[in-house]
PDB file of C-alpha atoms in Angstrom:
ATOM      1  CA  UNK Q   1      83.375 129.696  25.553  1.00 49.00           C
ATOM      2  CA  UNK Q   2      80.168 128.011  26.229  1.00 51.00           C
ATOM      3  CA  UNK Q   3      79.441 128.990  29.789  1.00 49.00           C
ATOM      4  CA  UNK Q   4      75.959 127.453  29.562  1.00 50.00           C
ATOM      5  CA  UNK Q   5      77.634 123.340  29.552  1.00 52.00           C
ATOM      6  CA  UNK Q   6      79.233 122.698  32.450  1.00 50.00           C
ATOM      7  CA  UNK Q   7      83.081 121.291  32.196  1.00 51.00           C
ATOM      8  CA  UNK Q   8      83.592 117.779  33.003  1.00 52.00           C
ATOM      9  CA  UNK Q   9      84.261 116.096  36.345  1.00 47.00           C
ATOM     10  CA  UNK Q  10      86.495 113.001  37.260  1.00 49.00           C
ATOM     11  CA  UNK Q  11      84.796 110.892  38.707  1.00 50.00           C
ATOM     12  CA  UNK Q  12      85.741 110.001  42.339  1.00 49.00           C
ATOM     13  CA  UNK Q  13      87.231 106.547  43.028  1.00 50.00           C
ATOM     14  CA  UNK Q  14      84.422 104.216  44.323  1.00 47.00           C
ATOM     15  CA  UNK Q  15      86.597 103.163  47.431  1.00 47.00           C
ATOM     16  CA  UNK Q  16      87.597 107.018  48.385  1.00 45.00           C
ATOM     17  CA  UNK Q  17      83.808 107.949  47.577  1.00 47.00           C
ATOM     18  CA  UNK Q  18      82.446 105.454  50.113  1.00 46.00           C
ATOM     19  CA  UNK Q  19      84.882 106.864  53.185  1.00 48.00           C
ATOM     20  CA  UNK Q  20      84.085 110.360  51.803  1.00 46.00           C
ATOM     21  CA  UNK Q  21      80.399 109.464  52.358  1.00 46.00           C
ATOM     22  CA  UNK Q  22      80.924 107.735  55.829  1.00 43.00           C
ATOM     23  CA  UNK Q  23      82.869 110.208  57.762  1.00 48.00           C
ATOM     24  CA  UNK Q  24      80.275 113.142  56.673  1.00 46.00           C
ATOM     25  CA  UNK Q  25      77.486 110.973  57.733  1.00 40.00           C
ATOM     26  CA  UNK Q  26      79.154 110.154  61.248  1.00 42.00           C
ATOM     27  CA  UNK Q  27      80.172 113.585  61.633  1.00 44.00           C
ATOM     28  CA  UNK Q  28      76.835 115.175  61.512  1.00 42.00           C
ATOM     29  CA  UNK Q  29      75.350 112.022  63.509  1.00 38.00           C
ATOM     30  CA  UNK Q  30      78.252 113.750  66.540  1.00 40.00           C
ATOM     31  CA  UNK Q  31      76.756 117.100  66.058  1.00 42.00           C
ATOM     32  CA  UNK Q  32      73.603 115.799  66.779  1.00 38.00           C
ATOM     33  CA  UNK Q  33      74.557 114.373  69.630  1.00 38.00           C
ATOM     34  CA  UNK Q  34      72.592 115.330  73.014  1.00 35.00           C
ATOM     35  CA  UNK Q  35      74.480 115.694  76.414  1.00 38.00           C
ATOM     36  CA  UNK Q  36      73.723 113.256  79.213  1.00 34.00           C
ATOM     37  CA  UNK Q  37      74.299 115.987  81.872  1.00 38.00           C
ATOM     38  CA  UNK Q  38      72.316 119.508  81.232  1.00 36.00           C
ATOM     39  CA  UNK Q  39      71.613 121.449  84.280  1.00 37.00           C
ATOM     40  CA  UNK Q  40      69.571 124.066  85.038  1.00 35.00           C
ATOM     41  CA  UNK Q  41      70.785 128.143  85.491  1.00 38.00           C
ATOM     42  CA  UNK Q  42      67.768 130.090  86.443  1.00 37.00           C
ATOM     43  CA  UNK Q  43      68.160 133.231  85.413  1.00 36.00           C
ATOM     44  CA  UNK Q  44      67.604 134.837  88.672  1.00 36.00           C
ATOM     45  CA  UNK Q  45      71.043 133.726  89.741  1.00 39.00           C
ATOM     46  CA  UNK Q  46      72.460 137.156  89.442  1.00 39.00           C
ATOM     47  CA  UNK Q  47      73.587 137.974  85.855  1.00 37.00           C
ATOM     48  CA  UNK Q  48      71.328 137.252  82.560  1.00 38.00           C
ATOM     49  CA  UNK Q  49      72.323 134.396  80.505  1.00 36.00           C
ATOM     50  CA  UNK Q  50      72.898 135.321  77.064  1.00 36.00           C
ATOM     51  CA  UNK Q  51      74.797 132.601  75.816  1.00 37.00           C
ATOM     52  CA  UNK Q  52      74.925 129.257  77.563  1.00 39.00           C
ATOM     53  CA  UNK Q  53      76.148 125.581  77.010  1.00 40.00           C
ATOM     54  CA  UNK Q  54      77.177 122.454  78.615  1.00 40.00           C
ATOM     55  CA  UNK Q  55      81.043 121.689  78.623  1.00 41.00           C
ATOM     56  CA  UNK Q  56      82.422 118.555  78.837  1.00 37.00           C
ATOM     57  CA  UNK Q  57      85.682 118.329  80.504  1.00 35.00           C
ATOM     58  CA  UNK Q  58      88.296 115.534  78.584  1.00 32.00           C
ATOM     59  CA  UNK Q  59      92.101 115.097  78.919  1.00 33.00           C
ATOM     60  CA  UNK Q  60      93.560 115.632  75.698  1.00 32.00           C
ATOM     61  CA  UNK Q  61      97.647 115.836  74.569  1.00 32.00           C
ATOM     62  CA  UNK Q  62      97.698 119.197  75.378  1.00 35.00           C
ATOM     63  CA  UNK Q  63      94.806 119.520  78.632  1.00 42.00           C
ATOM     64  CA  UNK Q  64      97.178 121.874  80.445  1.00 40.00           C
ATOM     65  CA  UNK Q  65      97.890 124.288  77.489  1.00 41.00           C
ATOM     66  CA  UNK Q  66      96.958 127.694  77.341  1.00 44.00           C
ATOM     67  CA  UNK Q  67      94.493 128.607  74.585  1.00 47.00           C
ATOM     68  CA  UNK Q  68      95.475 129.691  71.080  1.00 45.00           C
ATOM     69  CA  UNK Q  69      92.988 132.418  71.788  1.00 48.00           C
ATOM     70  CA  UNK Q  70      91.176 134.921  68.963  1.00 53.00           C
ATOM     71  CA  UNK Q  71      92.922 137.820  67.598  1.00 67.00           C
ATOM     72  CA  UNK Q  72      92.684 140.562  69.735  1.00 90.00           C
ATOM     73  CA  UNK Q  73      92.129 139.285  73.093  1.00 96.00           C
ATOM     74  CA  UNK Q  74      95.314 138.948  75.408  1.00 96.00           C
ATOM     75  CA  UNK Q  75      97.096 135.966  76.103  1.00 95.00           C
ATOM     76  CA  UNK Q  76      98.634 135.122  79.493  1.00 95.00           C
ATOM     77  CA  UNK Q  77     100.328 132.239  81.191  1.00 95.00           C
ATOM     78  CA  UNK Q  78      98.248 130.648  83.593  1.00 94.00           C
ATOM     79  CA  UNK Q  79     100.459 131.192  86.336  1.00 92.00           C
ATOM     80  CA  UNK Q  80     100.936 134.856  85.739  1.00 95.00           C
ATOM     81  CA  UNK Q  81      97.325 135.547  86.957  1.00 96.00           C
ATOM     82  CA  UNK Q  82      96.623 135.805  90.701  1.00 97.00           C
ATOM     83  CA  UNK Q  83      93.850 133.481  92.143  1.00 97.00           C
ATOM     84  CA  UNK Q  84      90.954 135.117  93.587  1.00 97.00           C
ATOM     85  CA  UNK Q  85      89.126 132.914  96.520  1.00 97.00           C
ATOM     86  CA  UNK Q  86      85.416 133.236  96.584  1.00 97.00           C
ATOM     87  CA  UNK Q  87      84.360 131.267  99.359  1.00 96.00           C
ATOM     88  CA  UNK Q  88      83.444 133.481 102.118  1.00 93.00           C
ATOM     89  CA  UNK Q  89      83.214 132.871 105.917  1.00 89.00           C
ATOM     90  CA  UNK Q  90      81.083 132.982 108.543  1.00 92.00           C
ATOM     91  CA  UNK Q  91      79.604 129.771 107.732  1.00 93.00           C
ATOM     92  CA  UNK Q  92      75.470 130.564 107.039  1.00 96.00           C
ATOM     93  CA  UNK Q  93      72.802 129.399 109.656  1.00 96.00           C
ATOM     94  CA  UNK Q  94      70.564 126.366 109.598  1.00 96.00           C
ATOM     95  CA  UNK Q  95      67.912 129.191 109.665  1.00 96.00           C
ATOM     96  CA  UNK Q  96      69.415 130.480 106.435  1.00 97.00           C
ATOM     97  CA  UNK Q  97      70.177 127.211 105.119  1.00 97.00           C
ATOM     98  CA  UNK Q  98      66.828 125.979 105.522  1.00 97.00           C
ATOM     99  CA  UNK Q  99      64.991 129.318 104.085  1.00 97.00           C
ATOM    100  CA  UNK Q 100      67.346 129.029 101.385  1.00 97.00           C
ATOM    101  CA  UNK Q 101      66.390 124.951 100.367  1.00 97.00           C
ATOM    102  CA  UNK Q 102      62.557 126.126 100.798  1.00 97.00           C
ATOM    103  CA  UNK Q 103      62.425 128.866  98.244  1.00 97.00           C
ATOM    104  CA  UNK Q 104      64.712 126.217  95.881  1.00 97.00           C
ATOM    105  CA  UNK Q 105      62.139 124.034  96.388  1.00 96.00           C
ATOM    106  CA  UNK Q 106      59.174 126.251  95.253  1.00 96.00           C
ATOM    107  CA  UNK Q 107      58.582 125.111  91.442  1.00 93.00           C
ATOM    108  CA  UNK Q 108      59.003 128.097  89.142  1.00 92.00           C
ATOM    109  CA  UNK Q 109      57.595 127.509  86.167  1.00 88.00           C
ATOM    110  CA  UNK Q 110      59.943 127.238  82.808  1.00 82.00           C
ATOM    111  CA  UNK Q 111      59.190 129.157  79.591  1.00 84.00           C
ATOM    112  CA  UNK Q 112      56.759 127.220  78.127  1.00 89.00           C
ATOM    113  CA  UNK Q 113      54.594 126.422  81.919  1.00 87.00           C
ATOM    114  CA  UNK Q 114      56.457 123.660  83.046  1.00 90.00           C
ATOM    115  CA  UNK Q 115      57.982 123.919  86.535  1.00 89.00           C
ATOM    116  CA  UNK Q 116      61.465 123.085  86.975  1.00 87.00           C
ATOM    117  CA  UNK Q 117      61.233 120.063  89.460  1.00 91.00           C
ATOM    118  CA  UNK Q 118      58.260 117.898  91.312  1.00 88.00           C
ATOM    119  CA  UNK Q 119      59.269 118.336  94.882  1.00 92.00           C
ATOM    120  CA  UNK Q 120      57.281 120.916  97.265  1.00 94.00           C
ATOM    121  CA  UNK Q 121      58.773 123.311  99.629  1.00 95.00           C
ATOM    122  CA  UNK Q 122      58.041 121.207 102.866  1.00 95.00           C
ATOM    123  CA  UNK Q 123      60.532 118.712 101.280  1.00 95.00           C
ATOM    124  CA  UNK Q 124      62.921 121.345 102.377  1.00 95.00           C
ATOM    125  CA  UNK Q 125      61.867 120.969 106.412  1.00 95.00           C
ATOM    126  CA  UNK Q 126      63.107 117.111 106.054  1.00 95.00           C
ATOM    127  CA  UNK Q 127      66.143 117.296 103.791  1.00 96.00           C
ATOM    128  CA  UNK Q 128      69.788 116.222 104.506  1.00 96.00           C
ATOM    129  CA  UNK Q 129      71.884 119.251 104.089  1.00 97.00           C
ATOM    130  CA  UNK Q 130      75.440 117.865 102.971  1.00 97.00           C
ATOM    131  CA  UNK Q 131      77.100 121.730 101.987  1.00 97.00           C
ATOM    132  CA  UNK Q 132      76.183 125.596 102.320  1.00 97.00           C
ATOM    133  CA  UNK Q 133      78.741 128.013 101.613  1.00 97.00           C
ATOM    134  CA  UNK Q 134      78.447 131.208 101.032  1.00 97.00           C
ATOM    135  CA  UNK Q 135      80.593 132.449  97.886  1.00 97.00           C
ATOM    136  CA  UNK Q 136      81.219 136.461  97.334  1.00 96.00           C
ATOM    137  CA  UNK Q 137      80.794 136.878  93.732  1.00 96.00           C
ATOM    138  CA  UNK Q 138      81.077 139.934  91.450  1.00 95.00           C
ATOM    139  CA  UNK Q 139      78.512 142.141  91.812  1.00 93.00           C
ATOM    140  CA  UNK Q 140      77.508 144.808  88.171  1.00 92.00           C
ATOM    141  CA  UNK Q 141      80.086 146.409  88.681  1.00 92.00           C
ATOM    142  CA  UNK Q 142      82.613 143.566  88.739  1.00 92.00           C
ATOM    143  CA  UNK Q 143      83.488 144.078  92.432  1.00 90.00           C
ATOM    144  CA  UNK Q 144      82.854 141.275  95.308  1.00 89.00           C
ATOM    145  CA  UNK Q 145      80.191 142.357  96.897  1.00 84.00           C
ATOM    146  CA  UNK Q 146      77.304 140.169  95.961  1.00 84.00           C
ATOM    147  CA  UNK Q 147      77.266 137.130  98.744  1.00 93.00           C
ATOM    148  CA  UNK Q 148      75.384 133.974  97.853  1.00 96.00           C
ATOM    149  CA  UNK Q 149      74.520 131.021  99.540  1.00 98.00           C
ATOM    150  CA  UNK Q 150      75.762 127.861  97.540  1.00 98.00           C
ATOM    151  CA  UNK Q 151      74.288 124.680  99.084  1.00 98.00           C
ATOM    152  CA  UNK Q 152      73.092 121.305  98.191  1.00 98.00           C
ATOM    153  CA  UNK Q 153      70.930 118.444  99.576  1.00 98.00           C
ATOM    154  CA  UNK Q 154      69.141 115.659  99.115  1.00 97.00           C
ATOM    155  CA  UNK Q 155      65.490 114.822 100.115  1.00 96.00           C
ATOM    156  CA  UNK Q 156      63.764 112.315 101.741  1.00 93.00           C
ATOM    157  CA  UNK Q 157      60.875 111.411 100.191  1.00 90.00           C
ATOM    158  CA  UNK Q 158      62.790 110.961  96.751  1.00 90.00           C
ATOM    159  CA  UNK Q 159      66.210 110.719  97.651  1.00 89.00           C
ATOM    160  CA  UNK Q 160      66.936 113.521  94.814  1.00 95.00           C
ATOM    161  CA  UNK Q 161      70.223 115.617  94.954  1.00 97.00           C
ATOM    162  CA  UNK Q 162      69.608 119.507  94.370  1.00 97.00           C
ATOM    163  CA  UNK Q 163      72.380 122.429  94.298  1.00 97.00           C
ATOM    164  CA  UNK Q 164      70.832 125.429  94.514  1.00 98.00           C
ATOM    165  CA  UNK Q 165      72.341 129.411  94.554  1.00 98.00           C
ATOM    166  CA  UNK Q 166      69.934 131.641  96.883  1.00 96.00           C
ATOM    167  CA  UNK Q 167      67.357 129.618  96.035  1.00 95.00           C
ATOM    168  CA  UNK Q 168      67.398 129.068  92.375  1.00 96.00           C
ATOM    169  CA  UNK Q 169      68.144 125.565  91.192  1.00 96.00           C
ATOM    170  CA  UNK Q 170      71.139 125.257  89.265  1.00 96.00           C
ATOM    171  CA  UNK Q 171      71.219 121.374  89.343  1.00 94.00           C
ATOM    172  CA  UNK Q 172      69.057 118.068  90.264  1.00 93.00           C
ATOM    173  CA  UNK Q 173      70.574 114.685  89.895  1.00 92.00           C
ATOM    174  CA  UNK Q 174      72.045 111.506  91.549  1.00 91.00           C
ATOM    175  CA  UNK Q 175      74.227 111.886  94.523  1.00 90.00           C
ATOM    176  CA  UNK Q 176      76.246 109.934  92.790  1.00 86.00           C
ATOM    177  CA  UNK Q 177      77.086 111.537  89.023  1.00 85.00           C
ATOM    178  CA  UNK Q 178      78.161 107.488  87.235  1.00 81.00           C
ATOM    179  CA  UNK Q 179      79.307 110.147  84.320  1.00 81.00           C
ATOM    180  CA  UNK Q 180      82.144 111.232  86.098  1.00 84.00           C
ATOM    181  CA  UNK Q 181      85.645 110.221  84.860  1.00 83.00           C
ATOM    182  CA  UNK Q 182      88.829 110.821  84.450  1.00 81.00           C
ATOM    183  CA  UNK Q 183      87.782 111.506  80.594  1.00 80.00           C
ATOM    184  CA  UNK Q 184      85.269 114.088  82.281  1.00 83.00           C
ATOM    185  CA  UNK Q 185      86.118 115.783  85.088  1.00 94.00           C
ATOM    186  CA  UNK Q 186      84.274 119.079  85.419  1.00 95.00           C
ATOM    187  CA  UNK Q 187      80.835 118.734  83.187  1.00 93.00           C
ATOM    188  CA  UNK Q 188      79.004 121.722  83.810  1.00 94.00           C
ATOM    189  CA  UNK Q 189      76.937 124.803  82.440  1.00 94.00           C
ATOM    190  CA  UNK Q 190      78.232 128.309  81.385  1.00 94.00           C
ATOM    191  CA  UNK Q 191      77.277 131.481  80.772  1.00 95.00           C
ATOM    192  CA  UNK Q 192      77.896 135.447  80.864  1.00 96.00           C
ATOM    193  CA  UNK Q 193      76.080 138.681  80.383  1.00 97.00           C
ATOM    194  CA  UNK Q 194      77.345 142.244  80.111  1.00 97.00           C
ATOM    195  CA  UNK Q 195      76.469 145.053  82.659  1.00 96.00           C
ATOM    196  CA  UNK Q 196      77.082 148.380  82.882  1.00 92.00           C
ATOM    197  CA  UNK Q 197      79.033 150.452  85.476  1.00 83.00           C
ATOM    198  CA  UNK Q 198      78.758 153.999  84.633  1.00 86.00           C
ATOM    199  CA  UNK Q 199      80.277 154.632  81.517  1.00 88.00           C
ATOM    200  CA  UNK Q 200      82.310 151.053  82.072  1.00 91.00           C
ATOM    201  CA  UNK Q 201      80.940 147.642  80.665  1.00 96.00           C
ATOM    202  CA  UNK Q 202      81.740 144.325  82.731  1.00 97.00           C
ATOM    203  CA  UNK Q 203      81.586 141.307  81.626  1.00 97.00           C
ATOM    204  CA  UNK Q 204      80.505 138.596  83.059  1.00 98.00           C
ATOM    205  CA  UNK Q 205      80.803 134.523  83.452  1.00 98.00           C
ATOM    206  CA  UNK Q 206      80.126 132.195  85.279  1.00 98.00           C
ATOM    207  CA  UNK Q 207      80.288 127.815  85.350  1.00 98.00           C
ATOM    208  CA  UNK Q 208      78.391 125.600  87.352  1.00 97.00           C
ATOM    209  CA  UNK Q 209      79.210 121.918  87.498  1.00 97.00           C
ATOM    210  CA  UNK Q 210      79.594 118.742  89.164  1.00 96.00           C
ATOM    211  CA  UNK Q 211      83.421 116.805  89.546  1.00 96.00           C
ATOM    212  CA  UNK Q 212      85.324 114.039  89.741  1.00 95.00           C
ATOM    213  CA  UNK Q 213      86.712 113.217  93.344  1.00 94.00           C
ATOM    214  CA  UNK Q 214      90.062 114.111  91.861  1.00 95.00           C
ATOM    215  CA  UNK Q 215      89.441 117.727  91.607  1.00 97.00           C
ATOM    216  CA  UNK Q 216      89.626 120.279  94.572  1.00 98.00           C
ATOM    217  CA  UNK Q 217      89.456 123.673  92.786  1.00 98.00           C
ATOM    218  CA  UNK Q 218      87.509 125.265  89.805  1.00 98.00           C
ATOM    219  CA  UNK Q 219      88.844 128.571  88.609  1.00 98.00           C
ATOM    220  CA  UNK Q 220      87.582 130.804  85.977  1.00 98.00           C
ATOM    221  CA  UNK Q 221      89.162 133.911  84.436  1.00 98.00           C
ATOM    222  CA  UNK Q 222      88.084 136.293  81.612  1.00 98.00           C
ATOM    223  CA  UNK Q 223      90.447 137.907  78.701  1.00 98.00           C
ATOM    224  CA  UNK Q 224      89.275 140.752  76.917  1.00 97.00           C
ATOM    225  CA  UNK Q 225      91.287 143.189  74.436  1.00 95.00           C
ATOM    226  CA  UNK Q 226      92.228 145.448  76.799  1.00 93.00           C
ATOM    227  CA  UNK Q 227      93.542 142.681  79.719  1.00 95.00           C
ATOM    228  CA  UNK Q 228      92.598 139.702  81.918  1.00 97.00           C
ATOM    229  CA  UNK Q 229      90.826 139.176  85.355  1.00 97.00           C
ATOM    230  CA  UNK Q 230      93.031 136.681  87.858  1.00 98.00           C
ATOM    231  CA  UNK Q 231      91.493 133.439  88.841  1.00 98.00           C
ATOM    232  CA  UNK Q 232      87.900 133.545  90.620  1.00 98.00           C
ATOM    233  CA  UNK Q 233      88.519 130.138  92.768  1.00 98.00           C
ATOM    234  CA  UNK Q 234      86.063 128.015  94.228  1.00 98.00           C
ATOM    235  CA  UNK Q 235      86.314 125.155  96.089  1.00 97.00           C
ATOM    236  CA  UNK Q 236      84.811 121.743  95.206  1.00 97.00           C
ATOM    237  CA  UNK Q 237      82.403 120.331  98.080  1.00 96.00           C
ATOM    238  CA  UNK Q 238      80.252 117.438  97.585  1.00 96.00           C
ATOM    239  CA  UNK Q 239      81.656 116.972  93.816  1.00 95.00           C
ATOM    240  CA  UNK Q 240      80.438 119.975  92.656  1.00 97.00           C
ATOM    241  CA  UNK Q 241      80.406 123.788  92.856  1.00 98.00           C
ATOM    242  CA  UNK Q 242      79.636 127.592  90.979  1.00 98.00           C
ATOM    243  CA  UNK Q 243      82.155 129.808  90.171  1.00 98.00           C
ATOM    244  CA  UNK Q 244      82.117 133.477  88.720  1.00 98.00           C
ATOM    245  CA  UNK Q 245      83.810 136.145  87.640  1.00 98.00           C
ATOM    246  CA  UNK Q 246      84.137 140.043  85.968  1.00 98.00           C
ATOM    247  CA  UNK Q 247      86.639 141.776  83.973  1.00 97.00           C
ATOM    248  CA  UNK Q 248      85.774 145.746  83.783  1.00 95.00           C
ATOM    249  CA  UNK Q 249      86.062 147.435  80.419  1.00 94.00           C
ATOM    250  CA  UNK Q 250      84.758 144.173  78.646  1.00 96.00           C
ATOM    251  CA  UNK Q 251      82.099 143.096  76.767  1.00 96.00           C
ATOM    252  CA  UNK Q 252      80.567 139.523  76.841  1.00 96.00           C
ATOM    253  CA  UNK Q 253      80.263 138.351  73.364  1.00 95.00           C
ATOM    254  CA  UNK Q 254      81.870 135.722  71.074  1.00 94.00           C
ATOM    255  CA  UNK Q 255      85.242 138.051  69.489  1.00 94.00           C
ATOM    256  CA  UNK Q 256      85.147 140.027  72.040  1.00 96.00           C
ATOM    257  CA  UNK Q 257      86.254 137.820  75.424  1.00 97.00           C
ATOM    258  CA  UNK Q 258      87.436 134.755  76.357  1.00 97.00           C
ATOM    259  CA  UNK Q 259      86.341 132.513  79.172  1.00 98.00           C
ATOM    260  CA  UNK Q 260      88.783 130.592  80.622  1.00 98.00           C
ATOM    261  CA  UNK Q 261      88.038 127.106  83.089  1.00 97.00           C
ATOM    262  CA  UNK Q 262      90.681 125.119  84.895  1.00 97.00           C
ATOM    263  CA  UNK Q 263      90.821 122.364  87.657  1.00 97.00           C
ATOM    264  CA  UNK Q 264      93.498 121.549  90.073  1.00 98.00           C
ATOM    265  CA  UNK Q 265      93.875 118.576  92.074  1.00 97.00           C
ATOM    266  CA  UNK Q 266      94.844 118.344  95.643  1.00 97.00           C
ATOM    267  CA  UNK Q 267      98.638 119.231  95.362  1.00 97.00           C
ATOM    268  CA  UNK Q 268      97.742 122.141  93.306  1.00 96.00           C
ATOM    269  CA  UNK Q 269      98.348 120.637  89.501  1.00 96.00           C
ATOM    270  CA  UNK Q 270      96.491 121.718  87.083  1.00 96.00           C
ATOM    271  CA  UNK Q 271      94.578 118.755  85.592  1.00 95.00           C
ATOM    272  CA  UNK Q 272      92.435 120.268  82.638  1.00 93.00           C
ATOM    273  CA  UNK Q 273      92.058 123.704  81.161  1.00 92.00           C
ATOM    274  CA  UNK Q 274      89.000 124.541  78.572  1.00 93.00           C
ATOM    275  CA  UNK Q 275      88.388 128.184  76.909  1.00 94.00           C
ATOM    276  CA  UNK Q 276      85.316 129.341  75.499  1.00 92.00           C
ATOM    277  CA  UNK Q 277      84.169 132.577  74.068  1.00 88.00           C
TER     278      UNK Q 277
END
């Protein structure tokens, strides 16, 4: 055997060659593509962001599934795990609102010198406050101690809309998002981070985002090997929100956990569910 001449190869047929070509062409052309909505999570929110992405929420044939999930990690119903609110009361002060809206408004610059927005910290003395909540979120050890003030606003001079988390801007936009749809419901930005609690790792997660009208709450839960976290619930005010949540004796990594995102409408339906991990 001549392993030096290479055998011979039919030759495709010039029809099935062409739609070969196309769909690899327009394939790579939707990898390429660039979201329209990218906000901003400053890494001074209260975890590091290791891994991070926008999501883009669509119904599908199957949008209120439960993932197929990797091999390892624990599968449970979606009703089988016990929603945990996050929204906290008292309601915060206009003197904690508005120290809150200044420091967002102080540019901090990105990592190549660029600061993050254009607007000065005495646009915070004139803004229109539409929410502040304040939402008790995991702390490192995966407990909900860590309270956080979760407003947003728009200002006068340019009429921009900001949601910020204890002062770090998480998102700048239009008041009104014209990407919203019942094709996209939820778009936001995720990420997670592992901490250490004594000899215990947490891990970590979180989802910021803006929604459709139709959508009241945002839940998040995390599924590791070893079990599953319940439903860290947020509610939806001025079509958007932040969510986030912990699962002890995890690790945050791609294998290793799950991430799990849902959104209910007003009678309590679930209306789209998205995993990542």
């Amino acid at each position: 055997m001549n392993l030096t001449i290479p055998p011979p190869v039919e030759q495709l047929d010039p029809g099935y060659a062409t739609d070969l070509k196309y769909n690899l062409v327009r394939k790579a052309r939707k990898r390429r593509r660039t979201p329209s909505w990218t906000p901003i999570l400053a890494a001074a929110c209260g975890i590091a962001i290791i891994t991070t992405g926008v999501v883009y929420l669509s119904h599908t044939g199957d949008s209120t599934a439960d993932p197929a999930g990797s091999t390892g990690i624990v599968q449970v119903p979606a009703d089988e795990s016990m929603q945990i609110p996050l929204n906290s009361i008292p309601a915060p002060t206009k003197t904690e609102i508005r120290a809150a809206a200044r420091q967002c408004m102080t540019p901090k610059l990105n990592a190549i010198g660029h600061p993050n927005h254009l607007e000065k910290p005495a646009a915070a003395d004139t803004a229109n406050f539409r929410t502040a909540t304040w939402l008790s979120l995991p702390d490192a050890t995966g407990r909900r101690d860590s309270k956080r003030l979760l407003q947003t606003f728009t200002t006068r001079d340019s009429n921009m809309w900001y949601q910020c988390l204890d002062g770090e801007l998480l998102h700048e936009g239009n008041v009104v998002d014209n990407t919203l749809s019942p094709q996209n419901l939820v778009p936001g930005t995720w990420g997670w981070s592992t901490t250490k609690a004594g000899s215990k790792s947490v891990a970590h997660a979180s989802y910021s985002f803006r929604a459709h009208p139709s959508v009241v709450l945002v839940e998040l839960r995390i599924r590791g090997a070893k079990g599953a976290s319940g439903w860290f619930t947020v509610m939806v005010e001025d079509t958007s929100g932040y969510v986030e949540g912990a699962l002890e004796n995890a690790v945050a990594e791609h294998g290793a956990v799950e991430v799990d995102i849902r959104a209910l409408d007003k009678s309590g339906k679930q209306i789209w569910f998205k995993t990542f991990g």
